[in-house]
Amino acid sequence: MERPNPLSDQFNAALGWLDTRHQPMLDLTIELAEINSGSFNAAGVNRVGARLAEYAREHFGLSAEVLPVTPYQQVNPDGSISQFELGNAIRLRQRPEAPLQLFFCAHLDTVFAIDSPFQQVLWLDDDTLNGPGVTDLKGGIAVLLNALEALERSPLAERVGWELLFNPDEEIGSIGSAPLISDAATRCDLGMIYEPCFPDGNLAGERKGSGNFSIVVEGRSAHAGREHHLGRNAIRALCDMISAIDDLNGQRDGVTINPGFIEGGGALNVVPDRALGRFNIRIAHPDDEAWFLAELEAIRARISDRDGIAVKLHGGFGRKPKLLNATNLRLLELARHCGAEIGLQLDWLPTGGCCDGNNLAAAGIPNIDTLGVQGGAIHSTDEYLKVNSLVPRAKLSALILLHLAASDPTLWKKEHSC
Ligand SMILES: [Zn+2]
């Protein structure tokens, strides 16, 4: 990546401006973290969205589109389905006619329920801020917006267009916002997503795919004393089913299954006629999906064959495995190069975790999905942000954007992927 002097002047101007942005990024992170915004708190998620729409008007002169997403569905123990309204997604678009189109994604929601006592930030030391979503990923939003502003201040900005999606449901699998991500994939060449980097600063490379399933077993109730023989125990059938599914662990490289929830029965003198189980599965390769679905159906058919027992399955694979194609590797190399320019030694590592980077990769868009802040203990009340990572991470993103803007856009087009 040789670059002549005028370019390096532009890069330095952007880096210099970001040096002045520590406090505004920190203030925005704290403001957003202290908005109660668990995924199922639609009003709270919308408050975060409204604040960001206002920010977009002030800092970019853009008016945000407010886009509703499909409600979240959950299977109940009685087999019925509950719907939960979610907050809206927020979308911004800038220069859709530019030769290179970038897609940015960051989520508005956190894992912390509306009644969680964890709703405020707390300083642990000068560099460490504890708070809900400070790292996952309100700090990432501050980094993204400031890196974008650094780009917009540069004449190079004219060479790239971008689309930014704030989605409301990443922490519950982005089922509702998935169509918005695949829609953006039809317009964009590369993706940048602001999930936190690993606690040591490294980026995620390949990611496993993930599926969530619910098993609803229907048996037949009977008096446990007088007519036990007439009952068909749904709990027993569910346990056999879960054991058989759990036994698939270890049968295929990179596939793990975690039965995570069971519920069923009631009074102890009644043979239970209902039981519900839920499990999560992680897969390493796209063809693991068909293998698993065939095994699962065979187990379901076997248990369902029992007299008086019916088994229904719900759910599916919300996240496909993210593999790295040649263009994605080139993008990661660019990130490593940009990191080196500001003294960050970056590598990328495979992970079993999933995020919107999976969806984007499944739609054919190379992406880096851990461009957010450095911190740790995410999804717990110990979540912390290393606040001194805000400026370096914003610089990393800004440099990637400026290098992309200065590069030949055809390098990043789909026909160059393999
Ligand atoms: Zn996240």
Tab-separated table of C-alpha atoms and ligand atoms in Angstrom:
chain	number	residue	atom	x	y	z
A	1	MET	CA	0.000	0.000	0.000
A	2	GLU	CA	2.312	2.748	-1.269
A	3	ARG	CA	0.801	6.163	-0.988
A	4	PRO	CA	2.047	9.510	-2.270
A	5	ASN	CA	2.340	12.488	0.049
A	6	PRO	CA	-0.908	14.344	-0.679
A	7	LEU	CA	-2.771	11.236	0.442
A	8	SER	CA	-0.777	10.902	3.616
A	9	ASP	CA	-1.633	14.545	4.379
A	10	GLN	CA	-5.302	13.642	4.152
A	11	PHE	CA	-4.813	10.584	6.317
A	12	ASN	CA	-2.956	12.633	8.912
A	13	ALA	CA	-5.654	15.296	8.923
A	14	ALA	CA	-8.271	12.640	9.702
A	15	LEU	CA	-6.119	11.102	12.442
A	16	GLY	CA	-5.434	14.511	13.945
A	17	TRP	CA	-9.131	15.345	14.034
A	18	LEU	CA	-9.928	12.029	15.737
A	19	ASP	CA	-7.351	12.848	18.414
A	20	THR	CA	-9.754	15.602	19.496
A	21	ARG	CA	-12.750	13.243	19.667
A	22	HIS	CA	-12.108	11.185	22.800
A	23	GLN	CA	-14.509	13.128	25.023
A	24	PRO	CA	-17.393	13.419	22.507
A	25	MET	CA	-17.139	9.656	21.816
A	26	LEU	CA	-17.104	8.868	25.521
A	27	ASP	CA	-20.057	11.196	26.187
A	28	LEU	CA	-22.108	9.605	23.401
A	29	THR	CA	-21.239	6.091	24.610
A	30	ILE	CA	-22.400	6.888	28.146
A	31	GLU	CA	-25.538	8.646	26.933
A	32	LEU	CA	-26.522	5.654	24.759
A	33	ALA	CA	-25.566	3.052	27.400
A	34	GLU	CA	-27.823	4.732	29.942
A	35	ILE	CA	-30.867	4.402	27.687
A	36	ASN	CA	-32.630	1.207	28.865
A	37	SER	CA	-32.651	-0.688	25.555
A	38	GLY	CA	-32.895	-4.476	25.853
A	39	SER	CA	-34.053	-6.146	22.633
A	40	PHE	CA	-37.642	-6.595	23.877
A	41	ASN	CA	-37.912	-3.012	25.112
A	42	ALA	CA	-39.146	-1.517	21.833
A	43	ALA	CA	-39.695	1.961	23.286
A	44	GLY	CA	-36.170	2.056	24.708
A	45	VAL	CA	-34.599	0.775	21.498
A	46	ASN	CA	-36.549	3.483	19.635
A	47	ARG	CA	-35.155	6.131	22.002
A	48	VAL	CA	-31.630	5.045	21.014
A	49	GLY	CA	-32.701	5.151	17.356
A	50	ALA	CA	-34.202	8.628	17.719
A	51	ARG	CA	-31.021	9.931	19.335
A	52	LEU	CA	-28.949	8.546	16.459
A	53	ALA	CA	-31.318	9.974	13.852
A	54	GLU	CA	-30.842	13.372	15.507
A	55	TYR	CA	-27.063	12.824	15.499
A	56	ALA	CA	-27.165	11.995	11.779
A	57	ARG	CA	-29.009	15.241	11.049
A	58	GLU	CA	-26.561	17.318	13.061
A	59	HIS	CA	-23.319	15.695	11.936
A	60	PHE	CA	-24.038	14.460	8.406
A	61	GLY	CA	-27.045	16.511	7.312
A	62	LEU	CA	-28.846	13.236	6.585
A	63	SER	CA	-32.405	12.361	7.453
A	64	ALA	CA	-32.796	8.815	8.711
A	65	GLU	CA	-35.316	6.311	7.415
A	66	VAL	CA	-37.229	4.584	10.210
A	67	LEU	CA	-37.972	0.990	9.203
A	68	PRO	CA	-40.197	-1.425	11.144
A	69	VAL	CA	-39.023	-5.047	11.454
A	70	THR	CA	-41.019	-8.272	11.759
A	71	PRO	CA	-42.087	-9.046	15.350
A	72	TYR	CA	-40.148	-11.694	17.267
A	73	GLN	CA	-41.918	-15.039	17.624
A	74	GLN	CA	-41.552	-17.493	20.466
A	75	VAL	CA	-43.066	-20.953	20.882
A	76	ASN	CA	-44.823	-21.471	24.240
A	77	PRO	CA	-45.018	-24.751	26.218
A	78	ASP	CA	-48.593	-25.278	24.994
A	79	GLY	CA	-47.414	-25.026	21.394
A	80	SER	CA	-48.940	-21.590	20.833
A	81	ILE	CA	-46.805	-18.786	19.455
A	82	SER	CA	-46.298	-15.402	21.137
A	83	GLN	CA	-45.301	-12.309	19.206
A	84	PHE	CA	-43.166	-9.499	20.585
A	85	GLU	CA	-43.031	-6.104	18.899
A	86	LEU	CA	-39.501	-4.848	18.360
A	87	GLY	CA	-38.019	-1.398	17.959
A	88	ASN	CA	-37.457	0.065	14.503
A	89	ALA	CA	-34.326	-0.079	12.424
A	90	ILE	CA	-32.721	3.201	11.358
A	91	ARG	CA	-31.106	3.584	7.947
A	92	LEU	CA	-28.869	6.302	6.502
A	93	ARG	CA	-27.601	6.550	2.938
A	94	GLN	CA	-24.905	8.765	1.508
A	95	ARG	CA	-23.798	9.040	-2.153
A	96	PRO	CA	-25.536	5.917	-3.499
A	97	GLU	CA	-24.091	6.707	-6.947
A	98	ALA	CA	-20.403	6.478	-5.911
A	99	PRO	CA	-18.358	3.673	-7.516
A	100	LEU	CA	-17.616	1.854	-4.240
A	101	GLN	CA	-20.466	1.207	-1.810
A	102	LEU	CA	-19.845	0.384	1.840
A	103	PHE	CA	-22.312	-1.040	4.313
A	104	PHE	CA	-22.064	-0.255	8.015
A	105	CYS	CA	-24.058	-2.071	10.641
A	106	ALA	CA	-24.392	-1.613	14.393
A	107	HIS	CA	-27.165	-2.687	16.724
A	108	LEU	CA	-29.338	-0.534	18.962
A	109	ASP	CA	-30.274	-3.247	21.464
A	110	THR	CA	-28.591	-4.812	24.476
A	111	VAL	CA	-29.107	-8.145	26.260
A	112	PHE	CA	-30.267	-6.399	29.432
A	113	ALA	CA	-34.004	-6.723	30.120
A	114	ILE	CA	-36.158	-3.677	30.844
A	115	ASP	CA	-36.251	-4.575	34.578
A	116	SER	CA	-32.534	-5.349	34.888
A	117	PRO	CA	-30.938	-3.298	37.676
A	118	PHE	CA	-27.904	-2.840	35.362
A	119	GLN	CA	-28.807	0.441	33.642
A	120	GLN	CA	-26.075	2.886	34.664
A	121	VAL	CA	-22.369	3.241	34.011
A	122	LEU	CA	-19.760	3.045	36.750
A	123	TRP	CA	-16.067	3.937	36.549
A	124	LEU	CA	-13.839	1.063	37.699
A	125	ASP	CA	-10.636	3.016	37.051
A	126	ASP	CA	-9.508	5.838	34.732
A	127	ASP	CA	-9.550	3.565	31.680
A	128	THR	CA	-12.325	1.141	32.582
A	129	LEU	CA	-16.008	1.931	32.353
A	130	ASN	CA	-18.566	-0.664	33.506
A	131	GLY	CA	-22.047	-0.343	31.996
A	132	PRO	CA	-24.805	-1.983	29.952
A	133	GLY	CA	-23.783	-2.173	26.305
A	134	VAL	CA	-20.769	0.132	26.711
A	135	THR	CA	-18.738	-2.365	24.657
A	136	ASP	CA	-21.525	-4.360	22.965
A	137	LEU	CA	-21.950	-2.043	21.276
A	138	LYS	CA	-22.770	1.535	22.202
A	139	GLY	CA	-19.051	2.366	22.205
A	140	GLY	CA	-18.880	0.867	18.710
A	141	ILE	CA	-21.597	3.274	17.559
A	142	ALA	CA	-19.513	6.226	18.783
A	143	VAL	CA	-16.460	4.832	16.969
A	144	LEU	CA	-18.390	4.261	13.748
A	145	LEU	CA	-20.001	7.703	13.678
A	146	ASN	CA	-16.698	9.454	14.316
A	147	ALA	CA	-14.769	7.413	11.755
A	148	LEU	CA	-17.495	8.266	9.234
A	149	GLU	CA	-17.268	11.930	10.105
A	150	ALA	CA	-13.497	11.793	9.612
A	151	LEU	CA	-14.151	10.336	6.156
A	152	GLU	CA	-16.766	12.964	5.327
A	153	ARG	CA	-14.299	15.740	6.222
A	154	SER	CA	-11.869	14.400	3.599
A	155	PRO	CA	-12.080	15.129	-0.162
A	156	LEU	CA	-11.639	11.366	-0.663
A	157	ALA	CA	-15.187	10.875	0.634
A	158	GLU	CA	-16.562	11.651	-2.847
A	159	ARG	CA	-15.148	8.331	-4.057
A	160	VAL	CA	-17.264	6.143	-1.777
A	161	GLY	CA	-20.938	5.902	-0.928
A	162	TRP	CA	-22.261	4.279	2.189
A	163	GLU	CA	-25.299	2.876	3.831
A	164	LEU	CA	-25.615	2.565	7.599
A	165	LEU	CA	-28.110	0.279	9.285
A	166	PHE	CA	-28.806	0.446	13.009
A	167	ASN	CA	-30.794	-2.716	13.696
A	168	PRO	CA	-32.949	-3.301	16.785
A	169	ASP	CA	-32.611	-7.065	17.329
A	170	GLU	CA	-29.030	-8.311	16.931
A	171	GLU	CA	-28.920	-9.697	20.453
A	172	ILE	CA	-31.864	-12.003	19.706
A	173	GLY	CA	-30.485	-13.201	16.370
A	174	SER	CA	-31.483	-10.423	13.911
A	175	ILE	CA	-34.369	-12.502	12.580
A	176	GLY	CA	-36.504	-9.372	12.122
A	177	SER	CA	-33.768	-7.237	10.576
A	178	ALA	CA	-32.223	-9.997	8.418
A	179	PRO	CA	-34.196	-8.892	5.310
A	180	LEU	CA	-32.800	-5.353	5.713
A	181	ILE	CA	-29.260	-6.735	5.810
A	182	SER	CA	-29.708	-8.924	2.733
A	183	ASP	CA	-31.390	-5.995	0.984
A	184	ALA	CA	-28.365	-3.778	1.683
A	185	ALA	CA	-26.152	-6.577	0.372
A	186	THR	CA	-27.692	-6.102	-3.085
A	187	ARG	CA	-26.378	-2.512	-3.158
A	188	CYS	CA	-23.057	-2.707	-1.318
A	189	ASP	CA	-19.593	-4.111	-2.044
A	190	LEU	CA	-18.056	-4.410	1.431
A	191	GLY	CA	-19.312	-4.466	5.000
A	192	MET	CA	-18.006	-3.018	8.262
A	193	ILE	CA	-19.719	-4.043	11.489
A	194	TYR	CA	-19.102	-2.579	14.928
A	195	GLU	CA	-19.247	-5.535	17.295
A	196	PRO	CA	-16.468	-5.322	19.901
A	197	CYS	CA	-13.065	-6.698	18.985
A	198	PHE	CA	-11.662	-9.473	21.187
A	199	PRO	CA	-10.511	-8.312	24.626
A	200	ASP	CA	-6.882	-8.455	23.365
A	201	GLY	CA	-7.752	-6.167	20.451
A	202	ASN	CA	-7.782	-8.804	17.701
A	203	LEU	CA	-10.506	-9.158	15.080
A	204	ALA	CA	-12.849	-12.058	14.328
A	205	GLY	CA	-12.207	-13.985	11.127
A	206	GLU	CA	-14.312	-17.031	10.333
A	207	ARG	CA	-17.457	-17.510	12.381
A	208	LYS	CA	-19.602	-20.524	13.022
A	209	GLY	CA	-23.239	-20.619	11.949
A	210	SER	CA	-25.992	-20.920	14.518
A	211	GLY	CA	-29.515	-22.295	14.764
A	212	ASN	CA	-32.168	-22.112	17.480
A	213	PHE	CA	-34.856	-24.765	17.723
A	214	SER	CA	-37.872	-25.473	19.926
A	215	ILE	CA	-39.310	-28.955	20.447
A	216	VAL	CA	-42.949	-29.197	21.481
A	217	VAL	CA	-43.999	-32.664	22.690
A	218	GLU	CA	-47.628	-33.582	23.106
A	219	GLY	CA	-48.551	-36.719	25.080
A	220	ARG	CA	-51.699	-37.722	26.930
A	221	SER	CA	-52.595	-36.806	30.490
A	222	ALA	CA	-54.038	-39.311	32.959
A	223	HIS	CA	-54.360	-39.771	36.726
A	224	ALA	CA	-50.906	-40.853	37.887
A	225	GLY	CA	-52.361	-43.319	40.395
A	226	ARG	CA	-55.612	-44.651	39.017
A	227	GLU	CA	-54.886	-44.708	35.270
A	228	HIS	CA	-51.142	-44.374	34.844
A	229	HIS	CA	-51.238	-46.888	31.995
A	230	LEU	CA	-53.507	-44.594	29.957
A	231	GLY	CA	-51.086	-41.665	30.144
A	232	ARG	CA	-48.372	-40.908	27.596
A	233	ASN	CA	-45.636	-38.962	29.333
A	234	ALA	CA	-44.508	-35.933	27.304
A	235	ILE	CA	-41.564	-35.241	29.646
A	236	ARG	CA	-40.129	-38.723	29.093
A	237	ALA	CA	-40.471	-38.355	25.319
A	238	LEU	CA	-38.829	-34.918	25.396
A	239	CYS	CA	-35.941	-36.220	27.528
A	240	ASP	CA	-35.346	-39.081	25.097
A	241	MET	CA	-35.453	-36.649	22.202
A	242	ILE	CA	-33.003	-34.239	23.859
A	243	SER	CA	-30.652	-37.103	24.771
A	244	ALA	CA	-30.626	-38.268	21.157
A	245	ILE	CA	-29.922	-34.733	19.906
A	246	ASP	CA	-27.201	-34.215	22.505
A	247	ASP	CA	-25.599	-37.488	21.376
A	248	LEU	CA	-24.928	-35.829	17.993
A	249	ASN	CA	-22.194	-33.822	19.749
A	250	GLY	CA	-18.805	-35.090	18.630
A	251	GLN	CA	-20.127	-36.769	15.499
A	252	ARG	CA	-19.083	-34.038	13.115
A	253	ASP	CA	-16.132	-31.654	13.293
A	254	GLY	CA	-17.061	-28.180	14.468
A	255	VAL	CA	-20.696	-29.027	15.253
A	256	THR	CA	-21.863	-28.475	18.836
A	257	ILE	CA	-25.368	-28.699	20.256
A	258	ASN	CA	-26.503	-27.156	23.512
A	259	PRO	CA	-29.887	-28.121	25.000
A	260	GLY	CA	-30.535	-24.918	26.934
A	261	PHE	CA	-34.096	-24.912	28.240
A	262	ILE	CA	-36.812	-27.381	29.218
A	263	GLU	CA	-40.239	-26.895	30.675
A	264	GLY	CA	-43.198	-29.214	31.130
A	265	GLY	CA	-45.667	-30.901	33.400
A	266	GLY	CA	-47.440	-29.542	36.440
A	267	ALA	CA	-49.128	-31.446	39.249
A	268	LEU	CA	-47.211	-34.556	40.274
A	269	ASN	CA	-50.303	-36.754	40.251
A	270	VAL	CA	-50.939	-36.101	36.551
A	271	VAL	CA	-49.075	-37.758	33.680
A	272	PRO	CA	-47.776	-34.675	31.817
A	273	ASP	CA	-49.162	-34.147	28.338
A	274	ARG	CA	-46.946	-31.175	27.361
A	275	ALA	CA	-43.234	-30.504	27.372
A	276	LEU	CA	-41.076	-27.927	25.643
A	277	GLY	CA	-37.357	-27.985	25.003
A	278	ARG	CA	-35.079	-25.488	23.273
A	279	PHE	CA	-31.569	-25.916	21.999
A	280	ASN	CA	-28.892	-24.041	20.109
A	281	ILE	CA	-26.591	-25.582	17.520
A	282	ARG	CA	-23.333	-24.195	16.098
A	283	ILE	CA	-21.960	-25.378	12.776
A	284	ALA	CA	-18.637	-24.760	11.057
A	285	HIS	CA	-19.497	-25.486	7.412
A	286	PRO	CA	-22.558	-24.749	5.288
A	287	ASP	CA	-23.162	-28.459	4.567
A	288	ASP	CA	-23.420	-29.247	8.297
A	289	GLU	CA	-26.876	-27.727	8.124
A	290	ALA	CA	-28.378	-30.382	5.826
A	291	TRP	CA	-26.642	-33.163	7.792
A	292	PHE	CA	-28.080	-31.927	11.064
A	293	LEU	CA	-31.592	-31.322	9.731
A	294	ALA	CA	-31.722	-34.903	8.400
A	295	GLU	CA	-30.546	-36.315	11.757
A	296	LEU	CA	-33.013	-34.144	13.634
A	297	GLU	CA	-35.925	-35.217	11.466
A	298	ALA	CA	-34.982	-38.889	11.919
A	299	ILE	CA	-34.981	-38.441	15.710
A	300	ARG	CA	-38.272	-36.550	15.602
A	301	ALA	CA	-39.913	-39.258	13.478
A	302	ARG	CA	-38.660	-42.007	15.812
A	303	ILE	CA	-40.017	-40.361	18.970
A	304	SER	CA	-43.204	-39.211	17.242
A	305	ASP	CA	-43.821	-42.829	16.203
A	306	ARG	CA	-44.476	-43.780	19.802
A	307	ASP	CA	-48.086	-44.421	20.700
A	308	GLY	CA	-49.830	-41.242	21.847
A	309	ILE	CA	-46.808	-38.988	21.350
A	310	ALA	CA	-46.555	-36.148	18.811
A	311	VAL	CA	-43.449	-34.021	18.360
A	312	LYS	CA	-43.377	-30.668	16.574
A	313	LEU	CA	-40.221	-28.756	15.720
A	314	HIS	CA	-39.912	-25.009	15.313
A	315	GLY	CA	-36.956	-22.819	14.420
A	316	GLY	CA	-34.001	-23.000	12.089
A	317	PHE	CA	-30.575	-21.623	11.247
A	318	GLY	CA	-30.686	-17.846	11.633
A	319	ARG	CA	-26.944	-17.442	11.017
A	320	LYS	CA	-25.012	-19.219	8.284
A	321	PRO	CA	-21.305	-19.937	8.846
A	322	LYS	CA	-19.075	-17.048	7.834
A	323	LEU	CA	-16.184	-18.223	5.695
A	324	LEU	CA	-13.462	-15.925	4.385
A	325	ASN	CA	-13.188	-15.561	0.620
A	326	ALA	CA	-10.231	-13.938	-1.141
A	327	THR	CA	-11.743	-10.443	-1.028
A	328	ASN	CA	-12.569	-10.816	2.659
A	329	LEU	CA	-8.965	-11.824	3.354
A	330	ARG	CA	-7.762	-8.775	1.422
A	331	LEU	CA	-10.027	-6.577	3.518
A	332	LEU	CA	-8.609	-8.097	6.724
A	333	GLU	CA	-5.072	-7.534	5.379
A	334	LEU	CA	-5.988	-3.900	4.793
A	335	ALA	CA	-7.205	-3.659	8.403
A	336	ARG	CA	-3.934	-5.160	9.625
A	337	HIS	CA	-1.989	-2.678	7.499
A	338	CYS	CA	-4.048	0.258	8.826
A	339	GLY	CA	-3.612	-0.987	12.390
A	340	ALA	CA	0.161	-1.093	11.923
A	341	GLU	CA	0.112	2.551	10.769
A	342	ILE	CA	-1.234	3.610	14.164
A	343	GLY	CA	0.700	1.112	16.271
A	344	LEU	CA	-1.969	-1.607	16.623
A	345	GLN	CA	-0.792	-5.150	15.950
A	346	LEU	CA	-3.870	-6.859	14.596
A	347	ASP	CA	-4.624	-10.434	13.719
A	348	TRP	CA	-7.886	-12.272	13.104
A	349	LEU	CA	-9.089	-15.455	14.748
A	350	PRO	CA	-11.951	-17.870	14.109
A	351	THR	CA	-14.810	-17.809	16.611
A	352	GLY	CA	-17.877	-19.843	17.519
A	353	GLY	CA	-19.830	-16.640	18.128
A	354	CYS	CA	-22.204	-15.208	15.548
A	355	CYS	CA	-23.249	-11.723	14.534
A	356	ASP	CA	-24.602	-9.772	11.580
A	357	GLY	CA	-21.286	-10.441	9.806
A	358	ASN	CA	-22.598	-13.984	9.280
A	359	ASN	CA	-25.705	-12.670	7.517
A	360	LEU	CA	-23.693	-10.314	5.359
A	361	ALA	CA	-21.196	-13.012	4.361
A	362	ALA	CA	-24.099	-15.359	3.549
A	363	ALA	CA	-25.375	-12.645	1.203
A	364	GLY	CA	-21.969	-12.598	-0.511
A	365	ILE	CA	-20.567	-9.414	1.033
A	366	PRO	CA	-17.003	-9.585	2.424
A	367	ASN	CA	-16.895	-7.846	5.767
A	368	ILE	CA	-15.048	-7.175	9.002
A	369	ASP	CA	-17.450	-7.478	11.892
A	370	THR	CA	-15.400	-6.573	14.968
A	371	LEU	CA	-14.436	-2.966	14.277
A	372	GLY	CA	-15.905	-1.760	17.559
A	373	VAL	CA	-14.267	-1.021	20.862
A	374	GLN	CA	-12.039	-3.014	23.159
A	375	GLY	CA	-13.531	-4.289	26.385
A	376	GLY	CA	-14.846	-7.489	27.884
A	377	ALA	CA	-17.329	-9.475	29.985
A	378	ILE	CA	-20.036	-8.578	27.459
A	379	HIS	CA	-23.558	-9.909	28.079
A	380	SER	CA	-22.910	-9.742	31.838
A	381	THR	CA	-23.222	-7.042	34.485
A	382	ASP	CA	-19.408	-6.975	34.555
A	383	GLU	CA	-19.329	-5.627	30.984
A	384	TYR	CA	-16.565	-3.054	30.683
A	385	LEU	CA	-15.138	-0.726	28.069
A	386	LYS	CA	-11.496	0.277	27.819
A	387	VAL	CA	-12.231	3.936	27.104
A	388	ASN	CA	-8.750	4.593	25.776
A	389	SER	CA	-9.596	2.301	22.871
A	390	LEU	CA	-12.166	4.771	21.492
A	391	VAL	CA	-9.722	6.987	19.584
A	392	PRO	CA	-7.448	4.192	18.236
A	393	ARG	CA	-10.447	2.159	17.056
A	394	ALA	CA	-11.980	5.200	15.361
A	395	LYS	CA	-8.610	5.852	13.701
A	396	LEU	CA	-8.426	2.245	12.546
A	397	SER	CA	-11.831	2.512	10.879
A	398	ALA	CA	-11.100	5.932	9.413
A	399	LEU	CA	-7.846	4.687	7.882
A	400	ILE	CA	-9.590	1.661	6.396
A	401	LEU	CA	-12.236	3.977	4.908
A	402	LEU	CA	-9.676	6.399	3.500
A	403	HIS	CA	-7.589	3.578	2.013
A	404	LEU	CA	-10.705	2.093	0.447
A	405	ALA	CA	-11.692	5.489	-0.926
A	406	ALA	CA	-8.219	5.959	-2.415
A	407	SER	CA	-8.124	2.453	-3.920
A	408	ASP	CA	-9.332	1.196	-7.291
A	409	PRO	CA	-12.990	0.333	-6.577
A	410	THR	CA	-12.964	-2.600	-9.021
A	411	LEU	CA	-10.587	-4.383	-6.612
A	412	TRP	CA	-13.487	-4.850	-4.227
A	413	LYS	CA	-16.253	-5.763	-6.636
A	414	LYS	CA	-17.924	-9.157	-6.473
A	415	GLU	CA	-16.433	-10.523	-9.695
A	416	HIS	CA	-13.034	-10.362	-8.016
A	417	SER	CA	-14.120	-12.613	-5.162
A	418	CYS	CA	-13.659	-16.341	-5.324
B	1	ZN	ZN	-23.309	-6.956	19.834
